[in-house]
Short mmCIF file of C-alpha atoms and ligand atoms in Angstrom, two decimals:
data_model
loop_
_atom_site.label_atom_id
_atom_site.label_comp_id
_atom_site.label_asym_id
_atom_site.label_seq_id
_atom_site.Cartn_x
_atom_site.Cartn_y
_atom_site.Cartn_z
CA UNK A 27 70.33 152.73 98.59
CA UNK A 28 70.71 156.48 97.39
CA UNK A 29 70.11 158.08 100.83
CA UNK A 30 72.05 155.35 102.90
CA UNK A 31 75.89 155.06 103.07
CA UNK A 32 78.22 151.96 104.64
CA UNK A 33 80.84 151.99 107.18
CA UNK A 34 83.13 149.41 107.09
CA UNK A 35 86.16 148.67 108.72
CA UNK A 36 88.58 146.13 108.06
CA UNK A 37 90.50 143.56 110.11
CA UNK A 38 93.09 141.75 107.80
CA UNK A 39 95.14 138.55 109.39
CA UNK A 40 98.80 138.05 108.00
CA UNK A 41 99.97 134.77 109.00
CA UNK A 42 104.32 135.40 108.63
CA UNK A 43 106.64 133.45 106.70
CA UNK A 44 108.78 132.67 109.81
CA UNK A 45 110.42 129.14 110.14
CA UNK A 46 109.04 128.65 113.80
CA UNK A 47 106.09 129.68 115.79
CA UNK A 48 105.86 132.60 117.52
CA UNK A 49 107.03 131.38 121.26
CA UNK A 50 109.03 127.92 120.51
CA UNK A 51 110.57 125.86 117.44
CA UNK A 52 108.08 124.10 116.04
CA UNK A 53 108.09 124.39 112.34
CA UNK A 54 105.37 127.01 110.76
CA UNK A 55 105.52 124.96 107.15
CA UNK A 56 101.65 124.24 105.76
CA UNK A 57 100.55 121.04 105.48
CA UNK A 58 102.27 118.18 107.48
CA UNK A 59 100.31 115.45 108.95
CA UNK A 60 98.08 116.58 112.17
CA UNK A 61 99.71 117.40 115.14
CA UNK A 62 103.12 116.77 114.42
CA UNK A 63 104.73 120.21 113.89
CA UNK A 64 104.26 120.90 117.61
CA UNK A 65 105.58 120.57 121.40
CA UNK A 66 104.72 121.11 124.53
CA UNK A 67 105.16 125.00 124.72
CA UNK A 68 102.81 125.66 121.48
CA UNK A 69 100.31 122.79 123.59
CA UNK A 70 100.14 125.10 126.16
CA UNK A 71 101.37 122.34 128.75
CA UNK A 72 100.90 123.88 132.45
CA UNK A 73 104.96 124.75 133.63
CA UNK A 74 106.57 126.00 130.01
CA UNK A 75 107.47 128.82 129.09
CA UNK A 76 107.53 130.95 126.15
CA UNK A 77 110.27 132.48 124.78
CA UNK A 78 109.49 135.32 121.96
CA UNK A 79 110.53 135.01 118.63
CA UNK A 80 112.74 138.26 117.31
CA UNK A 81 111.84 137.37 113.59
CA UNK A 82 108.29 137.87 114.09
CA UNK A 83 109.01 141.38 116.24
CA UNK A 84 111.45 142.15 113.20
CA UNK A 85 108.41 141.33 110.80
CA UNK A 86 105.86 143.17 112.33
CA UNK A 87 108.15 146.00 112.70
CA UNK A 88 108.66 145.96 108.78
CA UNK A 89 104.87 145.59 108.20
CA UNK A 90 104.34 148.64 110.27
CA UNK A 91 106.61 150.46 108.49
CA UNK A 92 105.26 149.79 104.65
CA UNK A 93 102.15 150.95 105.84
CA UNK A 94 102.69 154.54 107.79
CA UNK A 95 102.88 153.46 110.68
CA UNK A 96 104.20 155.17 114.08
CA UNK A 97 106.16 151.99 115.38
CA UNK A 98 105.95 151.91 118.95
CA UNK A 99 109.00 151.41 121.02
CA UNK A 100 107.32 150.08 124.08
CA UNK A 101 104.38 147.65 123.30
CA UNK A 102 103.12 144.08 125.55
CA UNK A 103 101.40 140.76 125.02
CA UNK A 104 98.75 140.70 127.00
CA UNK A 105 96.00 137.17 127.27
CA UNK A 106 92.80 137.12 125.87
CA UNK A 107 90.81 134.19 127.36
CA UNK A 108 88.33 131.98 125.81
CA UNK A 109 86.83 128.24 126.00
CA UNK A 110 87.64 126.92 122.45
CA UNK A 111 88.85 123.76 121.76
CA UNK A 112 91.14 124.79 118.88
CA UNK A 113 93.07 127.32 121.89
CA UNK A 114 94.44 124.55 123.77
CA UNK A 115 95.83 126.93 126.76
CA UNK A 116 92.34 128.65 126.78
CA UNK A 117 93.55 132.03 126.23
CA UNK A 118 95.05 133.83 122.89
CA UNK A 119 98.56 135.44 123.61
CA UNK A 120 97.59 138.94 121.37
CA UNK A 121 98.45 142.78 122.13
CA UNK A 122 95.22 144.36 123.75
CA UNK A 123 96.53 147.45 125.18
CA UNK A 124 99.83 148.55 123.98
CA UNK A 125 100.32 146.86 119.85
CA UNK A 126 103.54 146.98 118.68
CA UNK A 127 102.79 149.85 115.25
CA UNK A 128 99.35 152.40 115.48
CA UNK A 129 98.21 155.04 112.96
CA UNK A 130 99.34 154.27 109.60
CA UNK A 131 97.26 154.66 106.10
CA UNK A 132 97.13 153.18 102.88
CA UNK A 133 95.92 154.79 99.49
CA UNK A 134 93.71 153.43 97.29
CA UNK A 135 92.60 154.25 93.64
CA UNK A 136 88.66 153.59 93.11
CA UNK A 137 87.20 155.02 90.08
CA UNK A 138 90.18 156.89 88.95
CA UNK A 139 90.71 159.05 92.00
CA UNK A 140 92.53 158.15 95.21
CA UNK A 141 91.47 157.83 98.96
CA UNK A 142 93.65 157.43 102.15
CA UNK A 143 92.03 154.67 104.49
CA UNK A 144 93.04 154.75 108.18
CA UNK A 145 95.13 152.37 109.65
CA UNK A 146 94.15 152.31 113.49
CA UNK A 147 96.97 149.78 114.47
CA UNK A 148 98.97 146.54 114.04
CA UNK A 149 99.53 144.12 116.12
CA UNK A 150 101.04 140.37 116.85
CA UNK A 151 99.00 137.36 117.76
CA UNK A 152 99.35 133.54 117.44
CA UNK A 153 96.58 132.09 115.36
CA UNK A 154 94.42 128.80 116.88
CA UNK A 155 94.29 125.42 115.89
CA UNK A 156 92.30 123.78 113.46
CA UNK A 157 88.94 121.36 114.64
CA UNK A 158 88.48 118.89 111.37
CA UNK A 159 84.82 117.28 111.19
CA UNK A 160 83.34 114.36 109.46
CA UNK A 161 80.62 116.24 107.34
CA UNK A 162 79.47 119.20 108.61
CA UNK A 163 80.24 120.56 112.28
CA UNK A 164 76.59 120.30 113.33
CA UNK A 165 76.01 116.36 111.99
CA UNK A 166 79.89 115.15 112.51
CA UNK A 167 79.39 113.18 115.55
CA UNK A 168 82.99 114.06 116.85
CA UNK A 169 85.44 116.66 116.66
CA UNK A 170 89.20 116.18 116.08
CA UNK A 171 91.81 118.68 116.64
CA UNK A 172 94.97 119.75 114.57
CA UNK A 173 97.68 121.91 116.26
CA UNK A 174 100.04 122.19 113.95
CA UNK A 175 98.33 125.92 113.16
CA UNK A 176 98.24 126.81 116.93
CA UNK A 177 100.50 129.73 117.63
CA UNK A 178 101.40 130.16 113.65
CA UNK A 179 102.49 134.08 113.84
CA UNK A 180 100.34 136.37 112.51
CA UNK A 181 99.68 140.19 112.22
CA UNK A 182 96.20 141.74 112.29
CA UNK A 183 95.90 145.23 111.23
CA UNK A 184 93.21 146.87 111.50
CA UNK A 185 91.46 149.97 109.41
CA UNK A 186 89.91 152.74 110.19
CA UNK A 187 85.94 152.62 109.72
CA UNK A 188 86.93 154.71 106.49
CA UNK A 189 86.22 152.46 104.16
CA UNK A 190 82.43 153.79 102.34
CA UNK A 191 82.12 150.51 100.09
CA UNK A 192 82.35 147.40 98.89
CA UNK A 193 84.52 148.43 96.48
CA UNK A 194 86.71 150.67 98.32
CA UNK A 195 87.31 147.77 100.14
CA UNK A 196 88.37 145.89 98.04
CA UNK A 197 90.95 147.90 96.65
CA UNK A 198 91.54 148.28 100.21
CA UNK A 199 92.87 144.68 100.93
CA UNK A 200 94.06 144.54 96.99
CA UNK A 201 96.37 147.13 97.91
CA UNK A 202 97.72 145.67 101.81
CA UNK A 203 98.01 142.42 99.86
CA UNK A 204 100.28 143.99 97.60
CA UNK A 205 102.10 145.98 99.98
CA UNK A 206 102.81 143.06 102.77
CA UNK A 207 103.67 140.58 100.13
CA UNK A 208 106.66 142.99 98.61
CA UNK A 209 107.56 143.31 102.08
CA UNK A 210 108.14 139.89 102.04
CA UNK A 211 107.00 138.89 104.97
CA UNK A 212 104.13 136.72 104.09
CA UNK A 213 103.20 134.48 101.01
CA UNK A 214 99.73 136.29 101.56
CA UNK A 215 98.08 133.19 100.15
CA UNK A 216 94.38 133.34 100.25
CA UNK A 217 93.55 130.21 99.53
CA UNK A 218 95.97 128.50 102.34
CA UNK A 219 94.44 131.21 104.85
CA UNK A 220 97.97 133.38 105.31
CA UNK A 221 95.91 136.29 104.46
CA UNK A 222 92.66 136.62 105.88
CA UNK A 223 89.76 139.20 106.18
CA UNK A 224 87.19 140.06 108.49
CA UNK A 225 84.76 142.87 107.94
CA UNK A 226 82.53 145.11 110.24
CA UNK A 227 80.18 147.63 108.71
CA UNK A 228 76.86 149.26 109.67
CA UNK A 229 74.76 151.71 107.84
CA UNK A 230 73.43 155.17 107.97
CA UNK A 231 71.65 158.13 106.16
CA UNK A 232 74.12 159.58 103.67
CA UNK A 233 75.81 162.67 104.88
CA UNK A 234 75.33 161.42 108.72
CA UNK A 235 78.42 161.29 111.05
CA UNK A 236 77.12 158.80 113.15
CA UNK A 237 77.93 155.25 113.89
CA UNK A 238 75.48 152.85 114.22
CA UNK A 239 75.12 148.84 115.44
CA UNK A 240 77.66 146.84 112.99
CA UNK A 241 77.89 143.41 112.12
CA UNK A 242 81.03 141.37 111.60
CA UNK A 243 81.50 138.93 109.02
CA UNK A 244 84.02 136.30 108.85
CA UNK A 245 85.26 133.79 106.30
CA UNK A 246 85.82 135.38 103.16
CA UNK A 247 88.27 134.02 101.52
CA UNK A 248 88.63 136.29 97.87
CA UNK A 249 88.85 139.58 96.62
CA UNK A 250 85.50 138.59 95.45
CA UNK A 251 83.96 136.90 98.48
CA UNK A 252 84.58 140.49 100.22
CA UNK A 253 82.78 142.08 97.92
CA UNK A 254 79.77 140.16 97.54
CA UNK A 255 79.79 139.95 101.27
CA UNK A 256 79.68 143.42 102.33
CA UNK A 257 76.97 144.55 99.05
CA UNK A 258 74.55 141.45 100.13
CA UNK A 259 75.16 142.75 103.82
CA UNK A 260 74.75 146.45 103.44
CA UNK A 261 71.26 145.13 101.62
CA UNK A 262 70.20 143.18 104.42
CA UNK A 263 70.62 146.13 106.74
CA UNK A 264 69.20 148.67 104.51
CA UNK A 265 65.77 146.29 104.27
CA UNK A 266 66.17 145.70 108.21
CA UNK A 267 65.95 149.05 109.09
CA UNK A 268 63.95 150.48 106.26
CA UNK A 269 61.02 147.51 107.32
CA UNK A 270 61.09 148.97 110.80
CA UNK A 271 63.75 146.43 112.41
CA UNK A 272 67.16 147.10 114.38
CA UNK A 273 70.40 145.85 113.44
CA UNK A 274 71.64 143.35 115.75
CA UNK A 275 75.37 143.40 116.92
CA UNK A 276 76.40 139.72 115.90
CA UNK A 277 78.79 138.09 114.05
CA UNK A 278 77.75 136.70 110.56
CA UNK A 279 79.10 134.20 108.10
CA UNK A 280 79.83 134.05 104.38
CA UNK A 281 78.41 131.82 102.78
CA UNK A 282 79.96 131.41 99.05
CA UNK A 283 77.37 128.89 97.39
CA UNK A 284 74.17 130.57 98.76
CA UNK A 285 75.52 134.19 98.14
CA UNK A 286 74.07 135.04 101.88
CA UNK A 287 75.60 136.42 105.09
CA UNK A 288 74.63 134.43 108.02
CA UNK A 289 74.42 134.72 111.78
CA UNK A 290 76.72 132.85 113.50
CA UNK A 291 76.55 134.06 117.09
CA UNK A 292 75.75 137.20 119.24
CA UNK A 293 79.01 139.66 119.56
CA UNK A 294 81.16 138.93 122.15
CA UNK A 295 82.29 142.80 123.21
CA UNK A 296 85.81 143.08 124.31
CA UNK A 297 85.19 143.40 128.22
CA UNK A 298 84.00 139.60 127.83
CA UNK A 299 87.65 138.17 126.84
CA UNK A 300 88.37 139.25 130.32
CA UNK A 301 91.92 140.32 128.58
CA UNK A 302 94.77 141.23 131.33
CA UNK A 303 98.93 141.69 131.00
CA UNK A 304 100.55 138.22 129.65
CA UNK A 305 102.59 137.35 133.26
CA UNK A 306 104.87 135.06 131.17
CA UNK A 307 106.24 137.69 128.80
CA UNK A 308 108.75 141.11 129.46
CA UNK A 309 107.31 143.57 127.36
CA UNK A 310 108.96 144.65 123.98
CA UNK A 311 111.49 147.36 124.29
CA UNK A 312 112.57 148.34 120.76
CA UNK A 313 115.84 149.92 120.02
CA UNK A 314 115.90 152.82 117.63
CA UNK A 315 118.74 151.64 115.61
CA UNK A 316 117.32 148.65 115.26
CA UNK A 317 113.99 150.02 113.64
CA UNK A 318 116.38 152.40 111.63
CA UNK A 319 117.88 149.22 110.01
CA UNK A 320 114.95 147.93 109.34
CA UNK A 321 113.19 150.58 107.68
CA UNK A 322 116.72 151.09 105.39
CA UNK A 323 116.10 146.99 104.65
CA UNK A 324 112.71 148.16 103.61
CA UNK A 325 112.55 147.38 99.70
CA UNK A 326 110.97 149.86 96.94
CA UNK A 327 106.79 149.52 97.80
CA UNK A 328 103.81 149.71 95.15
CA UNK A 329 103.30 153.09 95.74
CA UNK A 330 107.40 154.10 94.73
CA UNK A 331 106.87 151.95 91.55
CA UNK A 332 103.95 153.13 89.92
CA UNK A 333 105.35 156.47 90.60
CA UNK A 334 108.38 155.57 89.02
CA UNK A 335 106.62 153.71 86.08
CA UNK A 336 105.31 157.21 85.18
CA UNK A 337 108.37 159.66 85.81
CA UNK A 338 110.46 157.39 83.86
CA UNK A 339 108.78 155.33 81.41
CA UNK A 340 105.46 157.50 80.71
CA UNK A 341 103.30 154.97 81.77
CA UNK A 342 99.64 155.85 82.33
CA UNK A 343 98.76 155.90 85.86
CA UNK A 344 95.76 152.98 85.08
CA UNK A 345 98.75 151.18 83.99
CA UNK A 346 101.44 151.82 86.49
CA UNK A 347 98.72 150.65 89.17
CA UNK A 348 97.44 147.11 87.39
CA UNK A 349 101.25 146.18 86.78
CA UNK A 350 102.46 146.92 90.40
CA UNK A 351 98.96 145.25 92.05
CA UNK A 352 101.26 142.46 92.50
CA UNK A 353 104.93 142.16 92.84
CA UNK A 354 105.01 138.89 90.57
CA UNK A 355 103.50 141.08 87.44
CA UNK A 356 105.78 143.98 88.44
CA UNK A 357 109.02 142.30 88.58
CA UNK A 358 108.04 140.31 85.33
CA UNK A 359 107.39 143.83 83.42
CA UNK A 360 110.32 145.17 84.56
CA UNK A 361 112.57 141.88 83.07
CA UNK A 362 110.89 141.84 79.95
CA UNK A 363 111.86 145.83 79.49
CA UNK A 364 115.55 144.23 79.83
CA UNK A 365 114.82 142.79 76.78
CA UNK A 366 112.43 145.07 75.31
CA UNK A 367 112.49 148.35 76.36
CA UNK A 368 109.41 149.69 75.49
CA UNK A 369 107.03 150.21 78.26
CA UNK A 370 103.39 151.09 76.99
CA UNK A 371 103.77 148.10 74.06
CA UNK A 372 104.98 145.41 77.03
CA UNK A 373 102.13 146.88 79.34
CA UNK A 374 99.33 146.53 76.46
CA UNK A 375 100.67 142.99 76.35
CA UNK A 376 100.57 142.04 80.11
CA UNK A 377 97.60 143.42 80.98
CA UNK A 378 96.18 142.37 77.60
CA UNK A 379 96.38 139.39 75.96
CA UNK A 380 99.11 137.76 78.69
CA UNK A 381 96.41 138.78 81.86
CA UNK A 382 93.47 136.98 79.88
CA UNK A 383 95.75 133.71 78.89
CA UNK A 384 96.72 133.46 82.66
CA UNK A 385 92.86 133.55 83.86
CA UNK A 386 91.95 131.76 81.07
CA UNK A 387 94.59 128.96 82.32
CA UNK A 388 93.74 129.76 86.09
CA UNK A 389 97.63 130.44 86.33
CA UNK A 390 99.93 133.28 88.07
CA UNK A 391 101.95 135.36 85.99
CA UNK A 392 105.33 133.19 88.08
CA UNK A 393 104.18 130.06 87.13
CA UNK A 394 103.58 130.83 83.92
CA UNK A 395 105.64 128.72 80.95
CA UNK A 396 106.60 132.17 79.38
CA UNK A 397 109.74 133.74 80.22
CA UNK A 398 109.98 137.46 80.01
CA UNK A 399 112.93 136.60 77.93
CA UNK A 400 110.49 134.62 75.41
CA UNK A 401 108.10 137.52 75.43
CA UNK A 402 110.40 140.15 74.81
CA UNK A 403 111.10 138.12 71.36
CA UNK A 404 107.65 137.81 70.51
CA UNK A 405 107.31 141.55 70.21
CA UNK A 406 110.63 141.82 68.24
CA UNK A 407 109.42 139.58 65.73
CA UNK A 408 106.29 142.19 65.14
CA UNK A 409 108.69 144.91 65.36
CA UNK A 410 110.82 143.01 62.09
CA UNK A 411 107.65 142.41 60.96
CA UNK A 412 108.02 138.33 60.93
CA UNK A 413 104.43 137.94 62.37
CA UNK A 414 101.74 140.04 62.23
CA UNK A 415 100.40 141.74 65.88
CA UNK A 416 97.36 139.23 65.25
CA UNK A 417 98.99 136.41 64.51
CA UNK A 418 101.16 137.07 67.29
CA UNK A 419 98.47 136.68 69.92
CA UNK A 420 98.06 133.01 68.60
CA UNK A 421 101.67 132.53 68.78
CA UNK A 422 101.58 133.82 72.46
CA UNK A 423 98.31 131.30 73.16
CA UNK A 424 100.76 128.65 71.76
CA UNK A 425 103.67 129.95 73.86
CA UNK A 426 101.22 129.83 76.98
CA UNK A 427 100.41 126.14 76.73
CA UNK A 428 104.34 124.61 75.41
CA UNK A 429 106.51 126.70 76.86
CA UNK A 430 108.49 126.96 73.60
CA UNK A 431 110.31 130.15 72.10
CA UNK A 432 108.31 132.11 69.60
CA UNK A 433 110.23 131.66 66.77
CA UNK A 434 110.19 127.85 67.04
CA UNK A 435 106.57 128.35 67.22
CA UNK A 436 106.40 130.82 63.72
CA UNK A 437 108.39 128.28 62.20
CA UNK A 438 106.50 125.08 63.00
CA UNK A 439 103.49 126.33 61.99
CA UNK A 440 104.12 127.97 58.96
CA UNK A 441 103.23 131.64 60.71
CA UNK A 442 105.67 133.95 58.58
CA UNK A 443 103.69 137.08 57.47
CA UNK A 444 103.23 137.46 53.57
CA UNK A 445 105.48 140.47 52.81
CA UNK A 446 105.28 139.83 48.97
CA UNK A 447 102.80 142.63 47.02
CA UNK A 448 103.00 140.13 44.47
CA UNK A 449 101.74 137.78 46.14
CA UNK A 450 98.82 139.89 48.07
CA UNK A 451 97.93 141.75 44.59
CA UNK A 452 96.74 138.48 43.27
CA UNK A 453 95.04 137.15 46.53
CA UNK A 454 93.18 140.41 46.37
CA UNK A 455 91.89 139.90 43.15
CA UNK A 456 90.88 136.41 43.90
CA UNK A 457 88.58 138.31 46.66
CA UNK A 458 87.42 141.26 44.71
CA UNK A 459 86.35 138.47 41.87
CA UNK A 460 84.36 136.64 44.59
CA UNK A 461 82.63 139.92 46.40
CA UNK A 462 81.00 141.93 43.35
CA UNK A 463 78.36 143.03 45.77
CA UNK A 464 80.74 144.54 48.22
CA UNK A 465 82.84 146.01 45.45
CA UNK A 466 80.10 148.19 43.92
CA UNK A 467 79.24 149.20 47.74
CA UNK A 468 82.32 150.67 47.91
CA UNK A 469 82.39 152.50 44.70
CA UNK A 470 78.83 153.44 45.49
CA UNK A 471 80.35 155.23 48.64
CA UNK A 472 79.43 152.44 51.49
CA UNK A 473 82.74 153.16 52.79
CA UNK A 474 82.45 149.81 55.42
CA UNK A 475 82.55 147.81 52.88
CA UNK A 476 86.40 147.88 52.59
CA UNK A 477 86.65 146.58 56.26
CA UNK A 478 85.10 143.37 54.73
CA UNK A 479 86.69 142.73 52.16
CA UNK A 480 90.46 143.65 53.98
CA UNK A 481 88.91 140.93 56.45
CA UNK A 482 88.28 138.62 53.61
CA UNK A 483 91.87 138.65 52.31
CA UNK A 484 93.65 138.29 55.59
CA UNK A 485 90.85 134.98 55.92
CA UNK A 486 92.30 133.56 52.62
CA UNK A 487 95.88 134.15 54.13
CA UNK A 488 94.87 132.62 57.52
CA UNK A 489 96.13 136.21 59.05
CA UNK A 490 98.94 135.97 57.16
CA UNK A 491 99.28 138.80 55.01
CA UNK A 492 100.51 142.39 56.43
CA UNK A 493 97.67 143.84 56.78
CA UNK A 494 99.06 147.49 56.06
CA UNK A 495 100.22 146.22 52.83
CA UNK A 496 96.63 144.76 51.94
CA UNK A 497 94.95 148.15 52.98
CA UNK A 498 97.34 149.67 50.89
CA UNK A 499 97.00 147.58 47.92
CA UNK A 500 93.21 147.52 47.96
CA UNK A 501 92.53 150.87 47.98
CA UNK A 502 94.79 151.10 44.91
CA UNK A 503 92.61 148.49 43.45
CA UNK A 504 89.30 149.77 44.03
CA UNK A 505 90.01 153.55 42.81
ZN1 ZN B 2 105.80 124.42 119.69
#
């Protein structure tokens, strides 16, 4: 691996939150039994027309501007043609030639230190319909067709081959995720397909500027999918060309359970989509005032809000960057600091203890049962010193699973923190009675032997006791 390095490029699919498809009114919502969200235009009957939807133009437009780019005020549709069943009019309305935004960038942070990736352009496209199989596609013995997907809007934007690996590219889409889906523009769900990533990458000795045969892959579906992809991939080539071998120009598959890439088909290049000028559609002629408004609609990105988290609340930058990775987490920190304004104690808690109950409960910070509200008064009842910081990470599990307000929770269960030296004095001698051994340690200068016995005390309180005060009082005690 040492003396080899990857080029990848991206191709990311944005499927738009628009109400109707891109050329007629049939409804865009997910789901919906088969066929029924469409008509004959989005069929691709012979004699209709289609008719260009401005929200889309207006979307892509906004896309194009989150991400650097130039937006172009002249750009066409043009027809790529294909046989598949799932494109009933047997071509793909897309830009070819002339895409509506080029030359933008991102930046990413790998490793601490940040890289600008290349965006070469953006474009609009309908997406295909969807064949459904009984079993598998090679032992269903029929195909049947869903169109309620066919001419869905989406973008595709495409990288630069800047990307160097699998991690950078991850933090790649991590970071267009997050920028498209403050945009607004798309729900950029995954798992639905409205956000969707193809890769291509090929290999070559470290230091070399050339490019060599790539591969594509297709279907992966996670942040981790890509990853595991593109490192099992940049193996296989490594081996392939290290044993002698070529890399073939073909498209591969992803597949999740095997943890393989695997051929799917030879390359099509683009001279075989026999692509020409969409007859049926004026080209786009944008008016400057109109891209003007847009970009002043354009609201504050990831990029203006970590920077902002650091200017004015002294985050770290680690931190600024995990909190606005998503806008969900971002807005959430931001309403809890209504409550609670202090920014490094509510980011230890998000990205702590609040991040790990989430993936622990496979939930998103929005769904979550916890309102910012209800976590703003779980840290002012450590501040007033109610509940101890440890018990108040049970009190948040507890919070996680009800729903109900902290102090409910404290009461119900008894949680109040043992404030009382009395009280503590004689639980510590209870312990001290019970741990000779780790007594004489101590006085014998085995200094770790106080962490045990503090952690013995707050175990006969069940966490209860401040632990300051039983440091305190047990170093008075074993003098
Ligand atoms: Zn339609």
């Amino acid at each position: 691996m040492a003396q080899w390095e990857a080029v990848i490029g991206l191709e990311v699919h944005v499927e738009l939150k628009t109400n109707t498809k891109l050329f007629c009114n049939s409804s865009t919502e997910f789901g919906g039994d088969p066929n029924t969200h469409v008509c004959p235009i989005c069929l691709g009957m012979p004699g209709t027309m289609p008719v260009l939807n401005k929200r889309v133009v207006e979307y892509a437009v906004k896309a194009g501007l989150a991400l650097n780019c130039r937006i172009n005020r002249y750009s066409t549709f043009d027809r790529k043609n294909y046989f598949y069943p799932d494109v009933p009019k047997n071509w793909q309305t897309s830009q070819n030639y002339l895409p509506i935004a080029s030359k933008g960038y991102l930046d990413i942070e790998v490793n601490g230190s940040s890289k600008r990736i290349g965006i070469h352009h953006l474009h609009m496209e309908e997406d295909a319909g969807k064949l459904v199989h009984q079993g598998t596609i090679i032992s269903s013995p029929y195909s049947l067709v869903d169109y309620n997907r066919a001419a869905v809007p989406l973008i595709e934007i495409v990288s630069e081959p800047d990307i160097r690996t699998p991690e950078e590219a991850r933090a790649y889409l991590e970071k267009l995720k997050a920028i498209i889906q403050y945009t607004g523009i798309s729900d950029c769900k995954m798992e639905e397909g409205s956000l969707r990533c193809d890769a291509n990458i090929s290999i070559r000795p470290r230091g070399s500027d050339e490019f060599n045969t790539k591969t594509e892959i297709k279907n992966m579906n996670s942040f981790r999918a890509l990853q595991r992809a593109l490192e099992y991939e940049i193996e296989r080539q490594i081996d392939v060309v290290e044993d002698g071998g070529e890399v073939v120009s073909e498209t591969r598959t992803w597949d999740e359970d095997k943890g393989v890439t695997l051929s799917m088909r030879e390359k099509l290049q683009s001279q075989d989509y026999r692509c020409f000028p969409e007859p049926d559609l004026p080209p786009i002629v944008l008016e400057e005032k109109w891209v003007e408004e847009i970009k002043a609609g354009l609201p504050e990105l990831p990029d203006a809000r970590k920077a902002r988290y650091v200017d004015r609340y002294g985050l770290p930058a680690y931190d600024a960057e995990v909190l606005t990775l998503t806008k969900e987490t971002s807005d959430y920190f931001e309403e809890v600091l209504e409550h609670y304004p202090q920014a490094k104690t509510v980011s230890n808690w998000i990205m702590g203890d609040f991040s790990r109950l989430m993936n622990e409960n496979n939930l998103e910070i929005s769904d979550s049962s916890v309102s910012p509200v209800q976590l703003a008064d779980l840290l002012k009842l450590i501040d007033k010193g109610t509940i101890s910081g440890k018990i108040a990470k049970t009190v948040l599990e507890e919070m996680v699973k009800t729903g109900k307000d902290p102090v409910k929770i404290v009461e119900e269960k008894g949680l109040v923190q043992i404030t009382d030296e009395g009280e503590i004095s004689r639980i510590i001698d209870e312990v001290l009675a019970n741990n000779p051994k780790s007594v004489a340690d101590y006085r014998s200068g085995k200094t770790k032997a106080m962490g045990f016995l503090v952690g013995q005390t707050m175990k006969a309180t069940k966490g209860k006791a401040n632990p300051e005060l039983v440091n305190k009082l047990l170093k008075e005690k074993l003098q």
